[in-house]
C-alpha angles and dihedrals in degrees: 000000000000121000093222145334111254127193113201116192118190132137088220095048093135089069090054098058092110090056090047090053090047091056092044089054087053089058103264127130107226123195115188132206133175103216144033096244092060090044092056092050091047093052090053092058106030139053113242128183098197135005123211112199131186109222097214110060133139117253101023124007127242092257091051090048090048091054091051092048091051089052090055096042119358092189098066112108111234127197114200117211114199141171096216133048101205116160094237092052093049092047091051092046094049090046088055089060102250115177094215142342133216129200118227133276092052125183124216094255092056092054093044093050091049091052092044091052093051097043096041089051089057091047093051091049090051091049092050089048091052092050092048091048092051089052091051096042094083091054091049092049092050091048092052091052097046096080094254121210125227096279093045090051089054090052092049092048092049090049093051093048090050093052093044092053092044093048089052090056093247107146093171093224095182094065116108119240091258093051092043088055093058093041093053102033105104099192133358110260097209094261095124094174092057092051092045092051091051092046092051088053091060126073139170092272090054092054094042093051090050092049090050090053092048090050086072094047117124092237103095096209096049092044093047094048091046092052089049091056095046092046092044091239103133127178115284120237126205117196127197141153096251126061118259111249124242088244091058092051092045091051092051090051091048091055091050092047091052095045098045101028092240130150124244095262092052093046090054089070091055100045123036141141136216145134132277121206128186138172123206093208130013110191091195095070107002132073130201114190123204123206112213126207091253090058096257117139119206137169114256089240088066093054113103097236107103094171094061092044092049093052093046093049096044111104117241114215128188134168124233142196113204119193147152114277 
């Protein structure tokens, strides 16, 4: 199993074959290209853990290539390799969100240590995330078994989505500070003013721009769902009185897997079944008041019409199949 997939872009890549072999012996898969145009096309079609880019290349420069790569996937770590260390160049490179830079001539150990630093940092973050999730799992389990109400269910769902994205290594870098706050905030802390200020700093354009950026993300489920929102093509829901069979759900997932070239785990996010239950009136925690002609106001539970009350309080349950259009 390889440690990581590396893309190395340099117009003199033939002279770097020994360094490529050195990295491959260390367990990396290294794909080489000689220009920025090919690198941009490659990033669009392939998953890459780290990109190494030479700054001085014919056609488009390393910095120009870097900008295009960040437009496609802002989360890819990029190491810039340059012959000069001028202040303007370094300022521009750092402003373009490089993960590291190396000064030519570089030796194999320099490149290896730079890659190791970037990849080990991701691994350590993932390990810390796993530990934190295990610590929170007990709280989540207790919350799920405490008969949560509507607002508590929303909090549980938001918490699970946060941990799932974090565990997958998705840091959602395109999100604005205001949107990041609501994505990462597990539970309101009672500081209403803080939440209101953040909410006021976020508008429809902020969310739409973020969704458009996520639509280019390498994760196929996140990108597909984001494109669905921006294109107004939401998941389709079928309701009926009887539960959908496992065979029906499996067949829907098979069709999605075949159409989008996804694996079974990914297709499960885009086709799933369940039940929806709703009650028009719950006398335990809801009140409907009736105003009589004589001016008297009484709760509906006090009205002598048991048939109406029974129908309003009876839960309505239906089964659904939700899937990609």
